[in-house]
Short mmCIF file of C-alpha atoms and ligand atoms in Angstrom, two decimals:
data_model
loop_
_atom_site.label_atom_id
_atom_site.label_comp_id
_atom_site.label_asym_id
_atom_site.label_seq_id
_atom_site.Cartn_x
_atom_site.Cartn_y
_atom_site.Cartn_z
CA MET X 1 56.15 56.91 31.28
CA ILE X 2 53.64 54.60 32.89
CA ILE X 3 52.99 55.14 36.59
CA GLU X 4 51.19 52.58 38.70
CA LEU X 5 49.44 54.49 41.47
CA LYS X 6 49.32 53.49 45.13
CA LYS X 7 46.04 52.05 46.35
CA ASN X 8 43.40 54.15 48.10
CA ILE X 9 43.97 57.38 46.21
CA THR X 10 40.64 59.12 45.72
CA ALA X 11 39.14 59.29 42.25
CA ASP X 12 39.25 63.12 42.39
CA LYS X 13 42.94 63.08 43.22
CA ILE X 14 43.68 60.66 40.38
CA GLU X 15 41.85 62.91 37.91
CA ASP X 16 43.75 65.88 39.27
CA LEU X 17 47.11 64.09 38.85
CA ALA X 18 46.14 63.05 35.31
CA LEU X 19 45.22 66.63 34.40
CA GLN X 20 48.36 68.15 35.87
CA ASN X 21 50.62 65.64 34.17
CA ARG X 22 48.72 65.53 30.87
CA ALA X 23 48.38 61.82 31.40
CA PHE X 24 45.84 59.17 30.43
CA HIS X 25 44.20 57.36 33.32
CA ILE X 26 43.90 53.61 32.78
CA GLN X 27 42.17 51.29 35.19
CA ASN X 28 42.48 47.58 35.38
CA ILE X 29 41.02 45.15 37.89
CA ASP X 30 43.34 45.97 40.75
CA SER X 31 45.33 49.05 39.81
CA ASP X 32 45.17 52.57 38.41
CA PHE X 33 47.83 53.74 35.97
CA LEU X 34 48.75 57.10 34.52
CA VAL X 35 50.39 57.21 31.11
CA THR X 36 52.32 60.27 29.97
CA SER X 37 54.41 60.86 26.87
CA ALA X 38 57.55 58.70 26.77
CA SER X 39 59.57 61.93 26.76
CA VAL X 40 58.91 62.11 30.53
CA LYS X 41 61.81 60.20 32.09
CA THR X 42 61.63 61.04 35.80
CA LEU X 43 58.84 61.27 38.37
CA ASN X 44 58.15 64.87 39.43
CA ASP X 45 57.64 65.77 43.10
CA GLY X 46 53.87 65.99 42.72
CA LEU X 47 53.68 62.43 41.43
CA SER X 48 56.33 60.55 43.35
CA ALA X 49 54.29 60.51 46.59
CA TYR X 50 51.49 58.66 44.77
CA ALA X 51 53.55 56.30 42.63
CA GLU X 52 53.86 52.64 43.53
CA LYS X 53 55.99 51.78 40.53
CA HIS X 54 56.91 53.35 37.22
CA TRP X 55 58.29 52.37 33.82
CA VAL X 56 60.39 54.56 31.54
CA PHE X 57 60.31 54.03 27.77
CA GLU X 58 62.48 54.99 24.82
CA ASN X 59 59.47 55.91 22.70
CA ASP X 60 55.67 56.02 22.77
CA MET X 61 55.26 52.27 22.43
CA GLN X 62 54.35 51.94 26.10
CA LEU X 63 51.17 50.06 27.08
CA SER X 64 51.75 47.69 24.16
CA SER X 65 55.34 47.04 25.17
CA ARG X 66 56.62 43.84 26.78
CA LYS X 67 58.64 46.10 29.09
CA PHE X 68 55.35 47.05 30.73
CA LYS X 69 53.58 43.70 30.48
CA ASN X 70 55.77 40.77 29.63
CA SER X 71 53.11 38.24 28.65
CA THR X 72 50.85 38.41 25.62
CA ARG X 73 47.54 40.02 26.54
CA GLU X 74 44.67 37.63 26.93
CA ILE X 75 41.64 38.73 24.97
CA GLN X 76 38.36 37.10 25.77
CA LEU X 77 36.19 36.74 22.68
CA LYS X 78 33.28 35.01 24.39
CA GLU X 79 32.80 32.77 27.39
CA GLY X 80 35.16 29.85 27.01
CA LEU X 81 37.13 31.34 24.12
CA SER X 82 40.09 33.65 24.40
CA ILE X 83 43.37 34.24 22.59
CA GLY X 84 46.73 35.26 24.06
CA GLY X 85 47.62 34.79 27.72
CA GLU X 86 48.47 31.23 28.65
CA ASN X 87 46.25 29.56 26.11
CA LYS X 88 47.48 28.25 22.77
CA ASN X 89 44.50 29.05 20.63
CA THR X 90 44.89 30.04 16.99
CA LEU X 91 41.74 31.33 15.35
CA LEU X 92 41.16 30.26 11.79
CA ILE X 93 38.87 33.05 10.68
CA GLY X 94 37.13 32.39 7.38
CA GLY X 95 34.60 34.06 5.15
CA PRO X 96 34.36 36.16 2.02
CA CYS X 97 36.08 39.46 1.35
CA SER X 98 32.63 41.10 1.08
CA VAL X 99 29.19 40.08 2.22
CA GLU X 100 27.29 39.85 -1.07
CA SER X 101 23.99 38.11 -0.32
CA GLU X 102 22.26 36.08 2.37
CA ALA X 103 22.85 32.83 0.47
CA GLN X 104 26.55 33.56 0.10
CA ILE X 105 27.21 34.45 3.74
CA ARG X 106 25.05 31.55 4.98
CA SER X 107 27.13 29.12 2.91
CA ALA X 108 30.30 30.49 4.52
CA SER X 109 28.73 30.09 7.98
CA GLU X 110 27.89 26.48 7.15
CA LEU X 111 31.46 25.89 6.03
CA LEU X 112 32.81 27.18 9.36
CA GLN X 113 30.21 25.23 11.34
CA GLY X 114 31.31 22.02 9.59
CA LEU X 115 34.89 22.65 10.66
CA ASN X 116 34.04 23.79 14.19
CA LEU X 117 35.51 27.25 13.62
CA SER X 118 34.46 30.24 15.66
CA VAL X 119 34.84 33.48 13.72
CA LEU X 120 33.16 34.56 10.46
CA ARG X 121 34.59 37.43 8.43
CA GLY X 122 32.81 39.54 5.83
CA GLY X 123 33.33 43.15 4.79
CA CYS X 124 30.34 45.48 4.45
CA TYR X 125 32.10 48.82 4.02
CA LYS X 126 34.83 48.09 1.51
CA PRO X 127 37.79 50.45 1.15
CA ARG X 128 38.11 50.13 -2.64
CA THR X 129 40.76 51.86 -4.72
CA SER X 130 38.13 52.81 -7.33
CA PRO X 131 34.80 54.54 -6.67
CA TYR X 132 33.29 52.45 -9.51
CA SER X 133 33.97 49.09 -7.81
CA PHE X 134 31.51 47.35 -5.46
CA GLN X 135 31.58 49.33 -2.21
CA GLY X 136 29.94 46.75 0.05
CA MET X 137 26.38 46.20 1.29
CA GLY X 138 26.77 48.58 4.24
CA LEU X 139 24.28 48.22 7.07
CA ALA X 140 22.25 45.56 5.22
CA GLY X 141 25.41 43.41 5.15
CA LEU X 142 26.01 43.93 8.87
CA GLU X 143 22.45 42.84 9.54
CA LEU X 144 23.07 39.65 7.58
CA LEU X 145 26.20 38.99 9.66
CA SER X 146 24.22 39.51 12.87
CA LYS X 147 21.61 37.08 11.57
CA MET X 148 24.37 34.49 11.01
CA ARG X 149 25.61 35.04 14.57
CA ASP X 150 22.09 34.35 15.84
CA GLU X 151 21.64 31.24 13.70
CA PHE X 152 25.11 29.68 13.91
CA GLY X 153 26.66 31.24 17.02
CA HIS X 154 29.73 32.46 15.13
CA LEU X 155 31.57 35.54 16.27
CA ILE X 156 31.56 38.26 13.63
CA ILE X 157 34.48 40.36 12.41
CA SER X 158 33.90 43.13 9.88
CA GLU X 159 35.85 46.18 8.90
CA VAL X 160 35.36 49.85 9.58
CA ARG X 161 36.36 51.99 6.59
CA ASP X 162 35.81 55.46 8.03
CA ALA X 163 34.49 57.15 11.15
CA THR X 164 30.99 57.77 9.71
CA HIS X 165 29.87 54.19 10.40
CA VAL X 166 32.14 53.19 13.29
CA ALA X 167 29.16 53.05 15.68
CA GLU X 168 27.36 50.58 13.36
CA ILE X 169 30.44 48.36 13.20
CA ILE X 170 30.84 48.42 16.98
CA ALA X 171 27.18 47.51 17.41
CA HIS X 172 27.13 44.59 14.92
CA THR X 173 30.52 42.91 15.36
CA ASP X 174 32.27 40.88 18.05
CA ILE X 175 35.70 41.90 16.78
CA ILE X 176 36.09 45.28 15.11
CA GLN X 177 38.44 45.23 12.13
CA ILE X 178 40.19 48.49 11.31
CA GLY X 179 41.23 48.31 7.66
CA ALA X 180 44.79 48.86 6.48
CA LYS X 181 43.85 52.15 4.85
CA ALA X 182 41.88 53.27 7.91
CA MET X 183 44.42 52.61 10.65
CA TYR X 184 45.57 56.23 10.84
CA ASP X 185 42.02 57.55 11.21
CA GLN X 186 41.91 59.17 14.63
CA GLY X 187 38.11 59.28 14.66
CA ILE X 188 38.04 55.48 14.30
CA LEU X 189 40.83 54.85 16.80
CA ARG X 190 39.28 57.14 19.42
CA ALA X 191 35.82 55.57 18.98
CA CYS X 192 37.32 52.07 19.32
CA ALA X 193 39.03 53.15 22.55
CA LYS X 194 35.62 53.79 24.12
CA THR X 195 34.27 50.27 23.73
CA GLN X 196 35.57 47.10 25.37
CA LYS X 197 35.07 45.00 22.23
CA PRO X 198 38.25 43.50 20.79
CA VAL X 199 39.73 45.53 17.96
CA MET X 200 41.95 44.09 15.23
CA ILE X 201 44.10 46.76 13.58
CA LYS X 202 45.43 45.91 10.13
CA ARG X 203 48.85 47.27 9.32
CA GLY X 204 48.83 49.88 6.58
CA PHE X 205 50.93 48.85 3.60
CA GLY X 206 53.35 51.73 4.20
CA THR X 207 53.25 51.61 7.98
CA THR X 208 56.38 51.12 10.09
CA LEU X 209 56.20 48.78 13.05
CA GLN X 210 56.56 51.78 15.36
CA GLU X 211 53.56 53.53 13.76
CA PHE X 212 51.61 50.27 13.93
CA ALA X 213 52.28 49.97 17.66
CA GLN X 214 51.35 53.61 18.16
CA ALA X 215 47.99 53.12 16.45
CA ALA X 216 47.39 50.43 19.10
CA GLU X 217 48.45 52.93 21.79
CA PHE X 218 45.57 55.25 20.79
CA ILE X 219 43.11 52.51 21.67
CA LEU X 220 44.96 51.21 24.74
CA SER X 221 45.50 54.67 26.25
CA GLY X 222 41.84 55.49 25.68
CA GLY X 223 40.78 52.60 27.90
CA ASN X 224 40.25 49.56 25.65
CA SER X 225 42.85 46.94 26.50
CA ASN X 226 41.63 44.44 23.88
CA VAL X 227 43.79 45.18 20.86
CA ILE X 228 45.02 42.66 18.27
CA LEU X 229 47.52 43.44 15.51
CA CYS X 230 47.11 42.08 11.99
CA GLU X 231 49.97 41.87 9.48
CA ARG X 232 48.48 41.74 5.95
CA GLY X 233 51.43 42.56 3.75
CA ILE X 234 53.36 45.73 3.06
CA ARG X 235 54.33 47.36 -0.21
CA THR X 236 57.86 46.70 -1.42
CA PHE X 237 59.58 46.99 -4.82
CA GLU X 238 58.14 43.58 -5.75
CA THR X 239 55.08 43.59 -7.99
CA LYS X 240 54.62 39.90 -8.82
CA THR X 241 52.66 39.34 -5.62
CA ARG X 242 50.09 41.84 -4.34
CA PHE X 243 52.06 42.75 -1.20
CA THR X 244 54.94 41.28 0.82
CA LEU X 245 53.98 39.48 4.03
CA ASP X 246 56.38 40.84 6.62
CA LEU X 247 57.05 37.81 8.83
CA CYS X 248 60.26 39.40 10.12
CA GLY X 249 58.09 42.25 11.34
CA VAL X 250 55.85 39.69 13.03
CA ALA X 251 58.85 38.24 14.88
CA TRP X 252 59.71 41.78 16.00
CA LEU X 253 56.15 42.40 17.21
CA GLN X 254 56.14 39.09 19.10
CA GLU X 255 59.43 39.97 20.76
CA ASN X 256 58.59 43.56 21.64
CA THR X 257 54.84 43.93 22.04
CA ASN X 258 52.33 42.24 24.30
CA LEU X 259 49.54 42.21 21.69
CA PRO X 260 48.11 39.05 20.09
CA ILE X 261 48.75 38.77 16.36
CA ILE X 262 46.55 37.64 13.49
CA LEU X 263 48.07 37.05 10.06
CA ASP X 264 46.34 37.65 6.75
CA PRO X 265 48.07 35.75 3.94
CA SER X 266 45.13 36.32 1.54
CA HIS X 267 45.69 40.05 1.09
CA ALA X 268 49.47 39.71 1.20
CA MET X 269 49.61 37.15 -1.61
CA GLY X 270 46.72 38.45 -3.68
CA TYR X 271 46.40 35.11 -5.51
CA ALA X 272 44.71 31.97 -4.24
CA TYR X 273 47.57 29.71 -5.33
CA GLY X 274 49.97 30.88 -2.62
CA VAL X 275 47.54 31.24 0.25
CA ALA X 276 47.61 27.67 1.63
CA SER X 277 51.39 27.38 1.91
CA LEU X 278 51.70 30.91 3.31
CA THR X 279 49.05 30.12 5.91
CA LYS X 280 51.11 27.14 7.06
CA ALA X 281 54.19 29.37 7.33
CA CYS X 282 52.11 31.77 9.42
CA MET X 283 50.90 28.95 11.67
CA ALA X 284 54.54 27.98 12.22
CA MET X 285 55.01 31.38 13.86
CA SER X 286 52.51 30.37 16.57
CA VAL X 287 50.32 33.40 16.07
CA GLU X 288 46.94 33.88 17.72
CA GLY X 289 45.00 33.90 14.48
CA LEU X 290 44.85 33.49 10.72
CA ILE X 291 42.29 35.28 8.57
CA ILE X 292 41.57 33.71 5.21
CA GLU X 293 39.19 34.86 2.51
CA THR X 294 36.94 32.13 1.17
CA HIS X 295 34.00 32.35 -1.21
CA PRO X 296 31.54 29.77 -2.57
CA ASP X 297 32.55 30.74 -6.13
CA PRO X 298 35.63 33.01 -6.11
CA SER X 299 35.42 33.74 -9.84
CA THR X 300 32.18 35.66 -9.25
CA ALA X 301 33.33 37.49 -6.09
CA LYS X 302 32.57 41.23 -6.09
CA SER X 303 35.91 42.06 -4.46
CA ASP X 304 39.30 40.34 -4.20
CA ALA X 305 38.22 37.51 -6.54
CA ALA X 306 41.76 36.35 -7.38
CA GLN X 307 42.81 35.63 -3.79
CA GLN X 308 39.77 33.89 -2.29
CA LEU X 309 39.89 30.15 -1.72
CA ASN X 310 36.90 28.09 -2.74
CA PHE X 311 35.34 26.03 0.03
CA GLU X 312 37.07 22.84 -1.00
CA GLU X 313 40.44 24.58 -0.86
CA PHE X 314 39.56 26.05 2.52
CA ARG X 315 38.62 22.61 3.90
CA ALA X 316 41.86 21.15 2.52
CA LEU X 317 43.85 23.96 4.15
CA HIS X 318 42.10 23.33 7.47
CA SER X 319 43.01 19.65 7.36
CA GLU X 320 46.65 20.48 6.58
CA LEU X 321 46.79 22.94 9.46
CA GLU X 322 45.51 20.44 12.04
CA PRO X 323 48.69 18.29 12.29
CA LEU X 324 50.84 21.42 12.18
CA ALA X 325 48.91 22.94 15.06
CA LYS X 326 49.22 19.70 17.02
CA CYS X 327 52.96 19.66 16.50
CA LEU X 328 53.15 23.26 17.78
CA GLY X 329 50.89 22.49 20.74
CA ARG X 330 48.22 24.86 19.44
CA ASN X 331 44.45 24.54 19.10
CA ILE X 332 42.66 25.72 16.00
CA LYS X 333 39.46 27.53 16.92
C1 PEP O 1 39.80 43.01 3.79
O1 PEP O 1 40.05 42.42 4.85
O2 PEP O 1 39.00 42.58 2.95
C2 PEP O 1 40.57 44.24 3.46
C3 PEP O 1 40.11 45.14 2.62
O3 PEP O 1 41.77 44.28 4.08
P1 PEP O 1 42.89 45.42 4.14
O4 PEP O 1 42.32 46.52 4.96
O5 PEP O 1 44.05 44.71 4.79
O6 PEP O 1 43.20 45.83 2.72
MN1 MN O 2 39.53 41.49 0.82
#
């Protein structure tokens, strides 16, 4: 249950009510809310005197539910740039799977600058399936990304693989990416709840939509209202493509949750040849963002070589997306 409290209740009393009801206390600009488990269906006597309004839920998808907040949350990325809310912005996030060198990440920044795009991606802590594969540049990579932010003004998104370096990721990024394999990590989720930076959670490849929404609830209930969901493909019986992009699931999330959505066709497809047409299909769903891997020379990439677009392909994709965005009334950022 979510309870909106009456105004002018003292801070001590609110903390007392939260403690007694085992509830999270969430504050926004003009109201205080308590959030209990969804198994609580009625207001008890102790609470009803302080409640302005309350919402009852079928399950623990509460703060992320459209029943609580009907419009898509607006997430401000920087002054003059936000996604969700009333605006019709769709981010076209580009950059390599992994940061590999200064020259490589600078070339990706130049590519984005030439297209007027706002957000640069690049992984530094890579969640590889083999310990013998390239694991990412770590902190040195994050420092290169920060350098690109300073030189080009791009916002930086990079993934957190485990809780040991979550503080570094929070410090160096503008949008924190929680990887598909990391989205159940409570240490990461709880740390991301304590910052106000936007967090993009990638759906695990065996994660139900309910579990996905509940991962978001860990961050929302902990006090960070800036959560974005990212569908990047789930595992099905099909093996010809790397994963299966669950666009039906996206329609469900758009209908039932108030969180902005970013789609990742690169990881879903796993092969560069399908990425451009899938990206257009994703754009047609009027999502808040698209995240595409692009590399100056994909054949030499240290991770996800098969799926990365070269820069020419990325530019061609951008020019094909422009008229589509116009037709949908959306702005590519
Ligand atoms: C990535 O974005 O490069 C990545 C590893 O993604 P995911 O966590 O979806 O596998
Ligand atoms: Mn990748």
